[in-house]
mmCIF file of C-alpha atoms in Angstrom:
data_model
loop_
_atom_site.group_PDB
_atom_site.id
_atom_site.type_symbol
_atom_site.label_atom_id
_atom_site.label_comp_id
_atom_site.label_asym_id
_atom_site.label_seq_id
_atom_site.Cartn_x
_atom_site.Cartn_y
_atom_site.Cartn_z
ATOM 1 C CA MET A 1 6.329 -67.681 -62.932
ATOM 2 C CA LYS A 2 9.056 -66.134 -60.801
ATOM 3 C CA GLN A 3 8.932 -67.298 -57.197
ATOM 4 C CA PRO A 4 8.986 -64.657 -54.440
ATOM 5 C CA ASP A 5 12.324 -64.124 -52.717
ATOM 6 C CA GLY A 6 12.225 -66.196 -49.534
ATOM 7 C CA ARG A 7 14.350 -63.757 -47.568
ATOM 8 C CA ARG A 8 12.101 -60.872 -48.483
ATOM 9 C CA VAL A 9 8.984 -62.824 -47.530
ATOM 10 C CA ARG A 10 10.518 -63.717 -44.171
ATOM 11 C CA GLY A 11 11.643 -60.131 -43.674
ATOM 12 C CA ASP A 12 8.153 -58.791 -44.380
ATOM 13 C CA ALA A 13 6.616 -61.309 -41.976
ATOM 14 C CA THR A 14 9.117 -60.365 -39.272
ATOM 15 C CA ARG A 15 8.425 -56.675 -39.833
ATOM 16 C CA ARG A 16 4.665 -57.193 -39.466
ATOM 17 C CA ALA A 17 5.151 -59.256 -36.314
ATOM 18 C CA VAL A 18 7.402 -56.599 -34.792
ATOM 19 C CA LEU A 19 4.920 -53.847 -35.657
ATOM 20 C CA ASP A 20 2.010 -55.829 -34.208
ATOM 21 C CA HIS A 21 3.859 -55.937 -30.880
ATOM 22 C CA ALA A 22 5.006 -52.330 -31.156
ATOM 23 C CA VAL A 23 1.554 -50.812 -31.684
ATOM 24 C CA GLN A 24 0.286 -52.493 -28.531
ATOM 25 C CA ILE A 25 3.238 -51.257 -26.478
ATOM 26 C CA ALA A 26 2.847 -47.740 -27.861
ATOM 27 C CA SER A 27 -0.874 -47.690 -27.065
ATOM 28 C CA ARG A 28 -0.058 -48.475 -23.419
ATOM 29 C CA GLU A 29 3.223 -46.644 -22.898
ATOM 30 C CA GLY A 30 3.348 -44.113 -25.714
ATOM 31 C CA LEU A 31 5.656 -43.939 -28.697
ATOM 32 C CA ASP A 32 8.418 -42.681 -26.420
ATOM 33 C CA GLY A 33 8.280 -46.090 -24.745
ATOM 34 C CA LEU A 34 9.529 -47.747 -27.927
ATOM 35 C CA THR A 35 13.186 -48.615 -28.346
ATOM 36 C CA LEU A 36 14.828 -51.023 -30.742
ATOM 37 C CA GLY A 37 15.989 -53.128 -27.807
ATOM 38 C CA THR A 38 12.604 -53.252 -26.082
ATOM 39 C CA ILE A 39 10.788 -54.215 -29.259
ATOM 40 C CA ALA A 40 13.389 -56.862 -30.086
ATOM 41 C CA GLU A 41 12.938 -58.445 -26.670
ATOM 42 C CA VAL A 42 9.140 -58.476 -26.798
ATOM 43 C CA ALA A 43 8.995 -59.691 -30.403
ATOM 44 C CA GLY A 44 11.620 -62.386 -29.868
ATOM 45 C CA ALA A 45 13.969 -60.843 -32.422
ATOM 46 C CA SER A 46 17.525 -59.577 -32.214
ATOM 47 C CA LYS A 47 18.212 -55.885 -31.701
ATOM 48 C CA SER A 48 20.413 -55.875 -34.795
ATOM 49 C CA GLY A 49 17.605 -57.509 -36.763
ATOM 50 C CA VAL A 50 15.112 -54.843 -35.673
ATOM 51 C CA ALA A 51 17.669 -52.141 -36.475
ATOM 52 C CA THR A 52 18.078 -53.615 -39.956
ATOM 53 C CA LEU A 53 14.310 -53.524 -40.486
ATOM 54 C CA PHE A 54 13.752 -49.939 -39.315
ATOM 55 C CA GLY A 55 17.117 -48.175 -39.210
ATOM 56 C CA SER A 56 16.439 -45.865 -36.288
ATOM 57 C CA ARG A 57 14.075 -45.347 -33.383
ATOM 58 C CA GLU A 58 12.308 -42.528 -35.228
ATOM 59 C CA GLN A 59 11.781 -44.707 -38.292
ATOM 60 C CA LEU A 60 10.362 -47.391 -36.009
ATOM 61 C CA GLN A 61 7.961 -44.849 -34.487
ATOM 62 C CA LEU A 62 6.864 -43.675 -37.931
ATOM 63 C CA ALA A 63 6.296 -47.256 -39.068
ATOM 64 C CA VAL A 64 4.233 -47.928 -35.941
ATOM 65 C CA VAL A 65 2.014 -44.896 -36.605
ATOM 66 C CA HIS A 66 1.425 -46.081 -40.171
ATOM 67 C CA HIS A 67 0.720 -49.650 -39.033
ATOM 68 C CA ALA A 68 -1.741 -48.426 -36.403
ATOM 69 C CA GLY A 69 -3.497 -46.402 -39.091
ATOM 70 C CA THR A 70 -3.864 -49.504 -41.251
ATOM 71 C CA ILE A 71 -5.309 -51.510 -38.347
ATOM 72 C CA PHE A 72 -7.689 -48.671 -37.439
ATOM 73 C CA THR A 73 -8.877 -48.240 -41.020
ATOM 74 C CA GLU A 74 -9.549 -51.956 -41.467
ATOM 75 C CA PHE A 75 -11.536 -52.147 -38.214
ATOM 76 C CA VAL A 76 -13.375 -48.807 -38.249
ATOM 77 C CA VAL A 77 -13.487 -47.153 -41.653
ATOM 78 C CA THR A 78 -13.713 -50.070 -44.082
ATOM 79 C CA PRO A 79 -16.839 -51.644 -42.495
ATOM 80 C CA ALA A 80 -18.499 -48.224 -42.235
ATOM 81 C CA ARG A 81 -18.033 -47.672 -45.968
ATOM 82 C CA ALA A 82 -20.581 -50.421 -46.564
ATOM 83 C CA GLN A 83 -23.226 -47.897 -45.437
ATOM 84 C CA PRO A 84 -24.547 -45.076 -47.647
ATOM 85 C CA ARG A 85 -22.813 -41.713 -47.377
ATOM 86 C CA GLY A 86 -24.165 -39.263 -44.859
ATOM 87 C CA LEU A 87 -25.938 -40.142 -41.636
ATOM 88 C CA PRO A 88 -25.926 -43.964 -42.058
ATOM 89 C CA ARG A 89 -22.164 -43.985 -42.576
ATOM 90 C CA LEU A 90 -21.625 -41.473 -39.772
ATOM 91 C CA CYS A 91 -23.534 -43.697 -37.341
ATOM 92 C CA ALA A 92 -21.534 -46.717 -38.490
ATOM 93 C CA LEU A 93 -18.267 -44.831 -37.964
ATOM 94 C CA ILE A 94 -19.333 -43.869 -34.451
ATOM 95 C CA GLU A 95 -20.337 -47.446 -33.641
ATOM 96 C CA ARG A 96 -17.065 -48.875 -34.976
ATOM 97 C CA TRP A 97 -14.964 -46.241 -33.209
ATOM 98 C CA THR A 98 -16.668 -47.147 -29.938
ATOM 99 C CA ALA A 99 -16.014 -50.833 -30.580
ATOM 100 C CA GLN A 100 -12.308 -50.382 -31.323
ATOM 101 C CA SER A 101 -11.778 -48.528 -28.065
ATOM 102 C CA GLU A 102 -14.130 -50.557 -25.877
ATOM 103 C CA GLU A 103 -12.939 -53.925 -27.197
ATOM 104 C CA ARG A 104 -9.308 -52.784 -26.853
ATOM 105 C CA LEU A 105 -8.286 -53.278 -30.449
ATOM 106 C CA PHE A 106 -5.256 -51.484 -29.048
ATOM 107 C CA GLU A 107 -4.532 -52.568 -25.482
ATOM 108 C CA GLY A 108 -4.203 -49.000 -24.248
ATOM 109 C CA GLY A 109 -7.461 -47.803 -25.777
ATOM 110 C CA CYS A 110 -7.399 -45.546 -28.814
ATOM 111 C CA PHE A 111 -3.830 -45.614 -30.175
ATOM 112 C CA PHE A 112 -3.997 -42.122 -31.628
ATOM 113 C CA LEU A 113 -5.433 -40.445 -28.539
ATOM 114 C CA ALA A 114 -2.737 -42.108 -26.432
ATOM 115 C CA CYS A 115 0.179 -41.244 -28.687
ATOM 116 C CA ALA A 116 -0.931 -37.731 -29.609
ATOM 117 C CA THR A 117 -0.591 -36.796 -25.938
ATOM 118 C CA ASP A 118 3.114 -37.665 -26.116
ATOM 119 C CA PHE A 119 3.826 -35.645 -29.232
ATOM 120 C CA ASP A 120 1.335 -32.765 -29.344
ATOM 121 C CA SER A 121 4.050 -30.342 -28.170
ATOM 122 C CA LYS A 122 7.010 -32.026 -29.913
ATOM 123 C CA PRO A 123 7.439 -30.781 -33.491
ATOM 124 C CA GLY A 124 8.911 -33.287 -35.894
ATOM 125 C CA LEU A 125 8.197 -36.134 -38.268
ATOM 126 C CA VAL A 126 6.418 -38.299 -35.712
ATOM 127 C CA ARG A 127 4.009 -35.538 -34.714
ATOM 128 C CA ASP A 128 3.421 -34.796 -38.391
ATOM 129 C CA ALA A 129 2.559 -38.455 -39.017
ATOM 130 C CA LEU A 130 0.190 -38.582 -36.048
ATOM 131 C CA ARG A 131 -1.460 -35.325 -37.066
ATOM 132 C CA HIS A 132 -1.917 -36.557 -40.640
ATOM 133 C CA SER A 133 -3.513 -39.842 -39.527
ATOM 134 C CA ILE A 134 -5.821 -38.138 -37.032
ATOM 135 C CA ALA A 135 -6.792 -35.438 -39.540
ATOM 136 C CA GLN A 136 -7.757 -38.062 -42.119
ATOM 137 C CA TYR A 137 -10.297 -39.596 -39.758
ATOM 138 C CA GLU A 138 -11.544 -36.233 -38.483
ATOM 139 C CA ASP A 139 -12.014 -35.023 -42.061
ATOM 140 C CA TYR A 140 -13.891 -38.212 -42.919
ATOM 141 C CA ILE A 141 -16.259 -37.714 -39.988
ATOM 142 C CA LEU A 142 -16.840 -34.105 -41.067
ATOM 143 C CA ALA A 143 -17.448 -35.207 -44.671
ATOM 144 C CA GLN A 144 -20.222 -37.562 -43.544
ATOM 145 C CA ILE A 145 -21.821 -34.873 -41.383
ATOM 146 C CA THR A 146 -21.702 -32.429 -44.289
ATOM 147 C CA ALA A 147 -23.171 -35.038 -46.645
ATOM 148 C CA ALA A 148 -25.950 -35.717 -44.135
ATOM 149 C CA LYS A 149 -26.782 -32.018 -43.942
ATOM 150 C CA LEU A 150 -26.836 -31.673 -47.737
ATOM 151 C CA ALA A 151 -29.115 -34.728 -47.975
ATOM 152 C CA ASP A 152 -31.478 -33.150 -45.420
ATOM 153 C CA GLN A 153 -30.773 -35.979 -42.960
ATOM 154 C CA LEU A 154 -29.827 -33.388 -40.315
ATOM 155 C CA PRO A 155 -32.236 -30.561 -41.205
ATOM 156 C CA ARG A 156 -31.740 -28.586 -37.984
ATOM 157 C CA LEU A 157 -27.944 -28.696 -38.056
ATOM 158 C CA ASP A 158 -26.377 -25.279 -38.577
ATOM 159 C CA ASP A 159 -22.658 -25.998 -38.002
ATOM 160 C CA PRO A 160 -21.189 -29.323 -39.211
ATOM 161 C CA GLU A 161 -17.732 -28.511 -37.837
ATOM 162 C CA GLN A 162 -19.145 -27.926 -34.351
ATOM 163 C CA LEU A 163 -20.924 -31.286 -34.409
ATOM 164 C CA ALA A 164 -17.735 -33.022 -35.564
ATOM 165 C CA PHE A 165 -15.851 -31.388 -32.686
ATOM 166 C CA GLU A 166 -18.467 -32.504 -30.162
ATOM 167 C CA ILE A 167 -18.404 -36.103 -31.397
ATOM 168 C CA ARG A 168 -14.617 -36.201 -31.051
ATOM 169 C CA ALA A 169 -14.799 -34.655 -27.591
ATOM 170 C CA TYR A 170 -17.386 -37.138 -26.319
ATOM 171 C CA TYR A 171 -15.339 -40.092 -27.485
ATOM 172 C CA ALA A 172 -12.015 -38.756 -26.263
ATOM 173 C CA GLU A 173 -13.572 -38.441 -22.806
ATOM 174 C CA ALA A 174 -15.145 -41.913 -23.054
ATOM 175 C CA ASN A 175 -11.808 -43.467 -24.006
ATOM 176 C CA TYR A 176 -9.981 -41.691 -21.182
ATOM 177 C CA ALA A 177 -12.606 -42.338 -18.497
ATOM 178 C CA SER A 178 -12.996 -45.996 -19.444
ATOM 179 C CA LEU A 179 -9.270 -46.603 -19.091
ATOM 180 C CA LEU A 180 -8.950 -44.665 -15.845
ATOM 181 C CA HIS A 181 -11.956 -46.231 -14.128
ATOM 182 C CA ASP A 182 -11.873 -49.633 -15.865
ATOM 183 C CA SER A 183 -15.509 -49.169 -16.841
ATOM 184 C CA ARG A 184 -17.654 -49.477 -19.954
ATOM 185 C CA GLU A 185 -20.170 -46.900 -18.737
ATOM 186 C CA PRO A 186 -18.370 -43.917 -20.326
ATOM 187 C CA TYR A 187 -19.022 -45.405 -23.768
ATOM 188 C CA ARG A 188 -22.730 -45.666 -23.048
ATOM 189 C CA ARG A 189 -22.800 -42.050 -21.894
ATOM 190 C CA ALA A 190 -20.948 -40.924 -25.006
ATOM 191 C CA GLU A 191 -23.343 -42.869 -27.232
ATOM 192 C CA HIS A 192 -26.300 -41.348 -25.395
ATOM 193 C CA ALA A 193 -24.910 -37.823 -25.768
ATOM 194 C CA ILE A 194 -24.100 -38.186 -29.463
ATOM 195 C CA ALA A 195 -27.416 -39.843 -30.286
ATOM 196 C CA ARG A 196 -29.293 -37.057 -28.519
ATOM 197 C CA ARG A 197 -27.244 -34.447 -30.379
ATOM 198 C CA LEU A 198 -28.059 -36.063 -33.729
ATOM 199 C CA LEU A 199 -31.743 -36.206 -32.870
ATOM 200 C CA GLU A 200 -31.683 -32.539 -31.866
ATOM 201 C CA ALA A 201 -30.251 -31.854 -35.336
ATOM 202 C CA GLY A 202 -33.283 -33.576 -36.861
ATOM 203 C CA ALA A 203 -31.970 -37.092 -37.526
ATOM 204 C CA GLU A 204 -34.477 -39.884 -38.058
ATOM 205 C CA PRO A 205 -34.474 -42.091 -34.928
ATOM 206 C CA ALA A 206 -34.268 -45.252 -37.045
ATOM 207 C CA LEU A 207 -30.986 -44.078 -38.571
ATOM 208 C CA VAL A 208 -29.522 -43.345 -35.142
ATOM 209 C CA ALA A 209 -30.694 -46.658 -33.673
ATOM 210 C CA GLN A 210 -27.336 -48.426 -33.932
ATOM 211 C CA ILE A 211 -25.881 -45.880 -31.510
ATOM 212 C CA GLY A 212 -29.087 -44.265 -30.294
ATOM 213 C CA LEU A 213 -30.225 -46.109 -27.163
ATOM 214 C CA GLY A 214 -33.901 -45.612 -28.023
ATOM 215 C CA LEU A 215 -34.039 -41.850 -27.515
ATOM 216 C CA THR A 216 -37.039 -39.877 -28.725
ATOM 217 C CA PRO A 217 -36.740 -37.030 -31.225
ATOM 218 C CA ALA A 218 -36.154 -33.538 -29.905
ATOM 219 C CA THR A 219 -39.140 -31.194 -30.000
#
């Protein structure tokens, strides 16, 4: 059997190590805070070596967005997929999203909320990559809400897109407020608000329990 090329294996390992450092820097300082020189210094690599791996600053930024998406998917989406479609999976997604922000999977809180602020008014490939990654998760949340409605798990819900928007808004505020005030309380408030909203839409309390804080059904 042909043995893997040692140089390629080392190059791939170096690339992953550089990207692991870069996603953490970007979550704290934004993608604009990334330069080939800065990343080389932090990762213990040469600037020329980093340039060889990525080619340009923009290519580095694009690679960082993709790497962050892989990390996010493995931590949030993949575990949630173990739950049935609809409300159980939606609740698991909410719980895992809270955990990735609260536990600082990315040191600066949610990577995509942090970096989207830098690029929301800057057209180009990096904004396109951020928008694509964010839209994938938003669409997945909406798909679970829609599946829950079709399965009669949210019988009083009349607008799945509105609920998806509210969930995103609660967690964006929780992420921001937690970072600003160095507090976990915003996550509890977001969980409380979302759980109450799901119960108002007719969700079974037992299905909301993993995020639900023991609320009673709406009357």
